[in-house]
Amino acid sequence: MTENELIGLEISEILEKFNQLESELEAANIKIELMRQDLATYQIMTYSPRRETMISEGQTNLFTDPSEDISEVISHEEYSKPEPPVVEKSEKKTTKGSKPREKSVGRKDEILNQYVQEDVYHYLPDEEQVCHDCHHPLKLIGPAQVQQELVFVPAHFKCVNHHQMSYKCDHCSSQADKDQFVKSELPSLPFVNSFGSASVVAETIYQKYELKVPAYRQENHWRKLLLPLSRTTICRWHIKACEYYLGFIYRALHDEILMHDIAHMDETTFRVLESDKQQTFYWILQSSQHHDHKVVYFSHQDGRGSDKFKEVIGSFEGTIHCDMYAVYRSADESTENLELAGCWAHLRRKFFEASRVSKGLPKTTADEILTMINTIFRKEREWKELSIEERFKKRQFILKRLMDNLFNYIDQCAANTILKDKLSKAFSYAKEYKAYFYNVLKDGRLELSNNAAERSIRTVVMGRNNYKFAATFNGAQAGAVILSLIETAKLHGLDAKQYIQYLLTHLPNESDLATAKLDQYMPWSNEIKEACSAQTVIGDVVEEKTA
């Protein structure tokens, strides 16, 4: 082998080694970038606010380069930020060292006048009812209201003694061997020979499931009121109240929602000590806002497989708003009369997470896509008051074009993406479930997001952060029954505690709940609305500044 051949061989080996090192460096850079994004995600989840807000127009990011131009894909007229409405300036009351604020005229008086009024008159002591100058007696000329004081009256008990009146028929008694007596009817109580009256049980339910006060913390509260209730008694009341009375309304709510054709669905974890599994699940099935008889139905299951899904969904036929969990998708593929509407809020969240961990261009690809998705949401908000037919037409002519532009841009960007980072995962998510996101165009009653179910199921999340777990499956299912009644009542403008108390007062007086007509006890009945309508707070929350 000649010297030139040896030199050529060495050069080729060097080039091969160089290419190998270059590819290894590129792989290392990709790995470092993925690790950087994981670290950024952890920091964001730990320290940053969870709200999905984008950087405002004009707010810049340091250490960035200009983003690529995509004007040929996006219509600036369609995706431009809307002009803020012109608001006429009102007179402001300002004080030194404070921000200008509007003066609320009569706001305090309006709040105080809704309560029971009590007048207290303050007199001078007898020895001071003398003029300091001439020492002659003073003459009373009348009072003047100077100040008002709002007094909190703590809760208290009273014992109602029910006396049953007895009547005797003298005529029948005189002609019979024994006296003829007739007694007046007594109202039936939820539990016989128990402290658990309708009002007391409803209060314990309200404290646990609305105020999120666990039973063990309620013990101290009731002891301060001289009622020695144990946590075991409170939990047993809830289970038995659901078994004897509330469960009938709960099953009627389920039958009602199965007759609807649009629903929202979600699930979340919950711990049950009796279970062999680490986690069990609360499922939620909620009516669309366009149904008159709105229902929020919770069900506790020991899993989240397809069999549990079918148990919750029953014979439902129609469209379900949900995330892209595999059980929902398999049910959609295997069930003829079931269709899924993808949640656009989940899609937006994928790109929002990618935007937060990006190194930072002033307008990254994820930011551009977020702007496009937010425009779609803004259009929906503008059409909120339209009729179902008008909203359907708007979606066909405007929303569909916006969606087409969005997914065309996603396809264009995804083709140039190699790194398996959060942005590429967002692209994959959008492309894989594209058909589900388009289903919202099929009906003017459908919604862009599944936020309705997520807002309702948040009560379970808040509850488990306080009372942590249920000891038994019966206790967890009792929670599902109670939460269904409470959340459904709130959708119909009812006071949840009053509604529970009304049911526990009247249902025990039904002879047979299995055959009774329960329409009068449903949250949308006129009788219930008259008896349990929630009182509305006057105006907004008042924020006072004390000296």
XYZ file of C-alpha atoms in Angstrom:
547
model
C 0.000 0.000 0.000
C 1.424 3.320 -1.082
C 1.888 6.351 1.153
C -0.992 8.217 -0.565
C -3.325 5.288 0.069
C -2.352 5.261 3.734
C -3.012 8.994 3.989
C -6.393 8.573 2.252
C -7.335 5.750 4.627
C -6.440 7.879 7.651
C -8.508 10.789 6.333
C -11.543 8.540 5.764
C -11.226 7.125 9.267
C -10.950 10.635 10.683
C -14.061 11.743 8.749
C -15.960 8.681 9.898
C -14.913 9.352 13.483
C -15.897 13.008 13.084
C -19.354 12.070 11.785
C -19.787 9.626 14.642
C -18.844 12.252 17.228
C -21.082 14.787 15.538
C -24.079 12.435 15.724
C -23.272 11.641 19.355
C -23.096 15.370 20.127
C -26.444 15.944 18.444
C -27.988 13.078 20.451
C -26.483 14.496 23.639
C -27.882 17.951 22.865
C -31.324 16.458 22.308
C -31.071 14.592 25.606
C -29.964 17.762 27.397
C -32.877 19.710 25.895
C -35.380 17.072 27.009
C -33.907 17.091 30.521
C -34.047 20.893 30.535
C -37.730 20.794 29.601
C -38.435 18.215 32.325
C -36.720 20.446 34.865
C -38.640 23.493 33.615
C -41.885 21.547 33.882
C -41.101 20.575 37.466
C -40.260 24.179 38.382
C -43.422 25.464 36.735
C -45.611 22.898 38.503
C -43.956 23.719 41.830
C -43.638 27.492 41.779
C -45.709 28.974 38.962
C -49.435 29.731 38.914
C -51.571 27.056 37.267
C -53.661 29.516 35.286
C -53.277 29.191 31.520
C -52.565 32.815 30.606
C -50.412 33.919 27.696
C -47.885 36.757 27.649
C -49.631 40.017 26.770
C -49.060 41.834 23.508
C -46.025 44.106 23.781
C -44.539 42.104 26.660
C -41.155 40.839 25.490
C -38.912 37.999 26.514
C -35.141 38.525 26.802
C -32.554 36.315 25.063
C -34.844 35.600 22.105
C -34.734 35.769 18.333
C -37.577 36.759 16.013
C -39.958 33.916 15.195
C -40.606 32.636 11.726
C -43.237 34.243 9.539
C -46.387 32.187 9.088
C -48.548 34.867 7.488
C -49.304 32.601 4.556
C -51.025 30.130 6.892
C -52.765 32.404 9.391
C -55.283 35.070 8.489
C -54.321 38.087 10.586
C -57.872 39.364 10.443
C -59.211 36.138 11.953
C -56.527 35.645 14.590
C -55.912 39.246 15.609
C -56.485 40.284 19.176
C -59.926 41.957 19.613
C -60.082 45.664 20.314
C -60.837 46.378 23.974
C -64.282 47.925 24.507
C -64.400 51.655 25.143
C -65.561 52.301 28.695
C -66.730 55.705 29.789
C -64.828 57.039 32.741
C -66.784 57.298 35.955
C -66.095 59.505 38.894
C -63.543 57.964 41.241
C -63.106 58.526 44.925
C -59.422 58.721 45.761
C -57.527 58.910 48.999
C -53.880 59.646 49.529
C -51.779 56.498 49.289
C -54.546 54.319 47.811
C -55.662 53.340 44.337
C -58.692 55.093 42.799
C -61.892 53.169 43.394
C -65.536 53.684 42.611
C -67.707 54.819 45.483
C -70.533 52.376 46.182
C -73.517 54.417 47.303
C -75.800 52.681 49.819
C -73.986 49.340 49.487
C -73.518 48.833 53.238
C -77.063 49.926 54.087
C -78.491 47.561 51.484
C -76.667 44.626 53.083
C -77.518 45.527 56.676
C -81.210 46.135 55.970
C -81.751 42.497 54.940
C -81.207 41.304 58.530
C -83.472 41.462 61.596
C -83.195 44.928 63.097
C -82.736 45.564 66.815
C -82.667 49.046 68.309
C -80.585 49.890 71.366
C -81.087 53.260 73.067
C -78.297 54.787 75.107
C -79.386 57.136 77.940
C -77.389 59.363 80.216
C -77.163 58.128 83.799
C -79.627 59.892 86.128
C -76.856 61.784 87.907
C -75.584 63.173 84.571
C -78.960 64.444 83.338
C -78.062 67.926 84.616
C -76.784 70.944 82.665
C -73.081 71.503 83.297
C -73.533 75.286 83.083
C -76.702 76.138 85.075
C -77.173 72.786 86.850
C -80.851 72.635 85.859
C -82.334 69.228 84.824
C -82.022 68.241 81.155
C -85.071 67.496 78.984
C -85.114 64.428 76.703
C -85.730 65.530 73.114
C -85.263 62.222 71.242
C -82.774 59.726 69.717
C -80.614 59.836 66.584
C -79.186 56.732 64.889
C -75.436 57.229 64.784
C -73.933 53.825 63.968
C -74.886 50.256 63.050
C -73.277 47.075 64.348
C -73.538 43.677 62.659
C -73.776 40.972 65.362
C -73.144 37.283 64.712
C -75.549 34.979 66.584
C -74.000 31.507 67.030
C -76.017 28.442 66.077
C -78.047 26.880 68.846
C -80.366 23.941 69.399
C -83.923 23.744 70.542
C -85.825 20.615 71.531
C -89.245 20.283 69.886
C -91.559 18.072 71.936
C -94.229 16.526 69.712
C -97.486 15.893 71.588
C -99.973 13.550 69.988
C -103.562 14.530 70.673
C -106.083 11.766 71.470
C -109.795 12.000 70.765
C -112.650 9.878 72.087
C -116.064 9.232 70.558
C -118.556 9.137 73.427
C -121.343 7.812 71.216
C -119.422 4.792 69.934
C -117.902 4.170 73.349
C -121.320 4.059 74.995
C -122.589 1.414 72.563
C -119.416 -0.693 72.410
C -117.649 -2.841 74.934
C -114.572 -0.580 74.840
C -113.853 3.081 74.264
C -113.267 4.355 70.705
C -110.117 6.548 70.411
C -108.624 8.464 67.470
C -105.091 9.910 67.571
C -103.591 12.696 65.480
C -100.851 11.903 62.994
C -97.209 12.538 63.854
C -94.518 13.393 61.282
C -92.055 10.560 60.762
C -88.427 11.276 61.638
C -85.479 10.026 59.548
C -84.175 7.834 62.369
C -86.169 6.520 65.315
C -84.895 7.282 68.830
C -81.921 9.244 67.531
C -80.447 12.722 67.692
C -80.393 12.573 63.888
C -83.289 14.820 62.925
C -83.602 16.112 59.367
C -81.989 19.445 60.264
C -79.091 17.927 62.229
C -78.247 15.312 59.572
C -78.512 17.939 56.819
C -76.109 20.187 58.744
C -73.530 17.387 59.104
C -73.835 16.662 55.369
C -73.456 20.346 54.530
C -70.365 20.691 56.687
C -68.640 17.631 55.246
C -69.507 17.835 51.559
C -69.895 21.587 51.054
C -67.568 23.103 53.658
C -65.218 20.068 53.475
C -65.094 19.650 57.262
C -64.249 15.997 58.076
C -66.346 14.111 60.600
C -63.532 14.000 63.152
C -63.340 17.809 63.106
C -67.094 18.095 63.364
C -66.918 16.289 66.701
C -65.445 19.363 68.399
C -67.985 21.657 66.786
C -70.931 19.636 68.052
C -69.439 19.260 71.518
C -69.238 23.032 71.825
C -73.001 23.026 71.228
C -73.330 20.392 74.013
C -74.223 17.587 71.587
C -71.859 14.601 72.056
C -71.701 13.241 68.488
C -68.930 10.889 67.410
C -67.457 10.691 63.925
C -68.781 7.130 63.645
C -72.331 8.319 64.297
C -72.049 11.098 61.727
C -70.757 8.748 59.016
C -73.393 6.145 59.848
C -76.109 8.789 59.495
C -74.880 9.653 56.006
C -74.800 6.025 54.875
C -78.232 5.194 56.294
C -79.802 8.411 54.994
C -78.660 7.451 51.495
C -79.806 3.863 51.920
C -83.246 4.705 53.324
C -84.165 7.926 51.473
C -81.692 9.817 49.283
C -80.759 6.802 47.166
C -84.205 6.820 45.549
C -83.721 10.388 44.301
C -80.173 9.491 43.225
C -81.382 6.628 41.028
C -84.124 8.836 39.582
C -81.457 11.379 38.605
C -79.517 8.629 36.823
C -82.637 7.541 34.929
C -83.200 11.160 33.914
C -79.715 11.769 32.514
C -79.805 8.521 30.529
C -82.668 10.033 28.534
C -80.473 12.985 27.465
C -78.474 12.941 24.242
C -75.532 15.163 25.312
C -73.436 14.737 28.457
C -70.062 15.512 30.004
C -67.915 12.809 31.606
C -64.776 12.654 33.738
C -63.207 10.651 36.569
C -60.813 11.197 39.465
C -59.092 9.095 42.099
C -60.225 8.478 45.667
C -58.858 6.265 48.411
C -60.971 3.677 50.230
C -59.349 1.842 53.132
C -61.537 -1.227 52.628
C -60.289 -1.638 49.054
C -57.368 -3.884 48.167
C -56.401 -1.378 45.483
C -54.360 1.730 46.135
C -56.896 3.896 44.312
C -60.576 3.791 43.514
C -62.431 6.288 41.316
C -65.301 8.721 41.299
C -66.936 8.986 37.878
C -69.113 11.925 36.886
C -71.821 12.064 34.227
C -73.259 15.556 33.796
C -76.005 16.976 31.603
C -75.426 19.595 28.942
C -76.353 23.152 29.900
C -79.031 23.121 27.184
C -81.177 20.525 28.958
C -83.965 21.806 31.224
C -83.577 18.991 33.745
C -79.860 19.323 34.415
C -78.257 16.469 36.357
C -74.848 15.905 37.930
C -74.454 12.194 38.589
C -71.513 10.800 40.588
C -70.717 7.117 40.849
C -68.018 5.467 42.931
C -66.266 2.511 41.294
C -63.240 0.437 42.270
C -61.649 0.938 38.846
C -61.720 2.935 35.620
C -61.937 0.141 33.058
C -64.493 -0.294 30.286
C -66.805 -2.365 32.521
C -67.021 0.486 35.037
C -67.610 2.959 32.219
C -70.523 0.897 30.933
C -71.973 0.669 34.431
C -71.983 4.464 34.733
C -73.124 5.203 31.174
C -75.865 2.584 31.168
C -78.144 2.894 28.133
C -77.037 6.424 27.250
C -77.084 7.253 23.535
C -75.661 10.467 22.151
C -72.537 12.612 22.401
C -70.186 12.675 25.382
C -67.730 15.486 26.087
C -64.593 13.925 27.557
C -60.829 13.700 27.389
C -59.084 11.174 25.193
C -58.762 8.429 27.808
C -58.537 5.036 26.093
C -61.731 3.667 27.693
C -63.818 6.440 26.131
C -62.269 5.876 22.713
C -62.772 2.107 22.817
C -66.411 2.629 23.819
C -66.860 5.041 20.916
C -65.476 2.476 18.488
C -67.525 -0.423 19.864
C -70.850 1.361 20.480
C -72.985 2.359 17.522
C -75.013 5.209 19.079
C -72.201 6.807 21.064
C -69.956 9.624 19.870
C -67.193 11.601 21.574
C -66.581 15.346 21.440
C -62.939 16.112 22.169
C -62.087 18.720 24.789
C -60.394 21.757 23.262
C -59.245 22.884 26.700
C -57.090 19.740 26.899
C -55.670 20.464 23.449
C -54.880 24.032 24.431
C -53.216 22.811 27.642
C -50.794 20.635 25.646
C -49.505 23.622 23.675
C -49.559 25.856 26.739
C -47.228 23.436 28.549
C -44.978 23.362 25.480
C -44.944 27.153 25.394
C -43.938 27.472 29.043
C -40.909 25.211 28.746
C -39.663 26.550 25.412
C -36.348 28.397 25.535
C -38.049 31.496 24.405
C -38.695 33.057 21.057
C -40.830 36.192 21.238
C -43.517 34.256 19.370
C -42.839 30.529 19.416
C -44.730 27.969 17.390
C -46.665 26.931 20.500
C -47.600 30.570 21.130
C -48.903 30.958 17.584
C -51.045 27.846 17.970
C -52.309 29.074 21.353
C -53.357 32.341 19.718
C -55.300 30.404 17.096
C -57.013 28.196 19.690
C -57.857 31.185 21.882
C -59.472 32.850 18.873
C -61.714 29.808 18.492
C -62.701 30.086 22.164
C -63.293 33.827 21.788
C -65.639 33.256 18.871
C -67.609 30.781 20.957
C -67.942 33.330 23.768
C -69.242 35.895 21.283
C -71.904 33.434 20.126
C -72.962 32.390 23.629
C -76.293 34.240 23.516
C -77.218 33.055 20.020
C -79.842 30.425 19.405
C -78.736 26.852 18.806
C -79.484 27.146 15.070
C -77.600 30.435 14.679
C -74.598 29.085 16.595
C -74.573 25.996 14.370
C -74.454 28.159 11.228
C -71.675 30.335 12.646
C -69.627 27.260 13.414
C -70.031 25.894 9.897
C -68.993 29.129 8.155
C -66.430 30.575 10.584
C -65.277 28.039 13.172
C -64.646 25.294 10.640
C -62.334 27.565 8.618
C -60.429 28.499 11.786
C -60.055 24.831 12.698
C -58.877 23.946 9.185
C -56.229 26.678 9.327
C -55.134 25.502 12.759
C -54.676 21.857 11.821
C -53.030 22.751 8.493
C -50.469 24.777 10.422
C -49.991 21.936 12.909
C -49.369 19.511 10.030
C -46.856 21.927 8.494
C -44.943 22.388 11.756
C -45.085 18.736 12.772
C -43.421 17.699 9.488
C -40.329 19.715 10.453
C -40.169 18.504 14.059
C -37.601 15.875 15.024
C -37.125 16.418 18.755
C -39.437 14.270 20.924
C -40.265 17.131 23.275
C -43.503 18.558 24.635
C -44.250 20.408 21.414
C -43.932 17.271 19.304
C -46.152 15.427 21.796
C -48.723 18.210 21.465
C -48.573 17.850 17.680
C -49.108 14.089 17.974
C -52.053 14.597 20.354
C -53.715 17.081 17.999
C -53.230 14.956 14.890
C -54.268 11.664 16.477
C -57.561 12.963 17.874
C -58.348 15.529 15.198
C -61.661 13.884 14.260
C -62.918 14.116 17.855
C -62.145 17.847 18.000
C -64.144 18.440 14.815
C -67.262 16.756 16.260
C -68.245 19.997 18.003
C -69.313 21.296 14.588
C -72.101 18.718 14.304
C -74.524 20.275 16.809
C -75.046 23.817 18.066
C -75.592 22.490 21.593
C -72.144 20.938 21.878
C -69.362 22.779 23.716
C -65.700 23.285 22.991
C -64.521 21.992 26.359
C -65.349 19.531 29.094
C -64.941 22.225 31.746
C -68.470 21.682 33.090
C -67.603 18.181 34.324
C -64.160 19.252 35.525
C -65.650 22.073 37.593
C -68.189 19.734 39.185
C -65.707 16.954 39.948
C -63.451 19.490 41.664
C -65.651 19.080 44.747
C -64.283 15.514 45.074
C -60.716 16.780 44.733
C -61.245 19.428 47.400
C -62.944 16.883 49.639
C -60.192 14.304 49.463
C -57.674 17.011 50.386
C -59.562 17.411 53.670
C -61.177 14.128 54.697
C -58.518 12.135 52.768
C -60.374 8.831 52.387
C -63.467 6.759 53.078
C -63.239 3.779 55.387
C -65.703 1.603 53.427
C -67.193 1.298 49.969
C -70.612 2.098 51.453
C -69.230 5.383 52.762
C -67.685 6.258 49.395
C -70.914 5.464 47.543
C -72.884 7.512 50.081
C -70.576 10.384 49.158
C -71.474 9.863 45.488
C -75.198 10.000 46.309
C -74.873 13.153 48.416
C -72.592 14.963 45.964
C -75.005 14.166 43.125
C -77.883 15.770 45.003
C -75.846 18.782 46.128
C -74.314 19.601 42.732
C -77.606 19.053 40.891
C -79.393 21.292 43.381
C -76.844 24.060 42.821
C -77.328 23.849 39.041
C -81.021 24.627 39.605
C -80.391 27.558 41.929
C -81.300 25.715 45.133
C -79.792 25.968 48.583
C -78.146 22.544 48.850
C -78.550 22.227 52.622
C -82.211 23.235 52.509
C -82.823 20.723 49.733
C -81.238 17.851 51.677
C -83.194 18.871 54.791
C -86.426 19.042 52.770
C -85.875 15.505 51.456
C -85.054 14.111 54.909
C -88.158 15.818 56.301
C -90.672 14.645 53.688
C -89.361 11.335 52.302
C -89.775 9.468 55.653
C -93.506 10.243 55.456
C -93.912 8.417 52.146
C -95.473 4.995 52.651
C -93.361 3.264 49.983
C -90.541 5.111 48.250
C -90.015 2.289 45.761
C -93.439 2.942 44.210
C -93.890 6.611 45.135
C -93.951 9.337 42.494
C -90.723 11.226 43.061
C -91.259 14.007 40.515
C -92.262 16.425 43.268
C -88.887 15.871 44.987
C -86.692 16.451 41.933
C -84.604 19.668 41.970
C -86.467 21.159 38.992
C -89.986 20.755 40.462
C -91.902 23.919 41.328
C -92.519 22.748 44.901
C -88.802 22.289 45.534
C -87.917 25.643 43.950
C -90.403 27.434 46.181
C -89.177 25.718 49.337
C -85.415 25.573 48.729
C -84.413 28.438 46.455
C -81.047 29.862 47.420
C -80.915 33.435 48.671
C -78.786 35.611 46.460
C -76.080 37.825 47.905
C -76.613 41.500 47.170
C -73.902 42.668 44.773
C -70.309 41.518 44.841
C -68.128 40.581 47.772
C -67.232 43.594 49.901
C -63.571 44.202 50.690
C -63.188 46.579 53.620
C -60.071 48.449 54.692
C -59.796 48.825 58.457
C -57.758 51.527 60.102
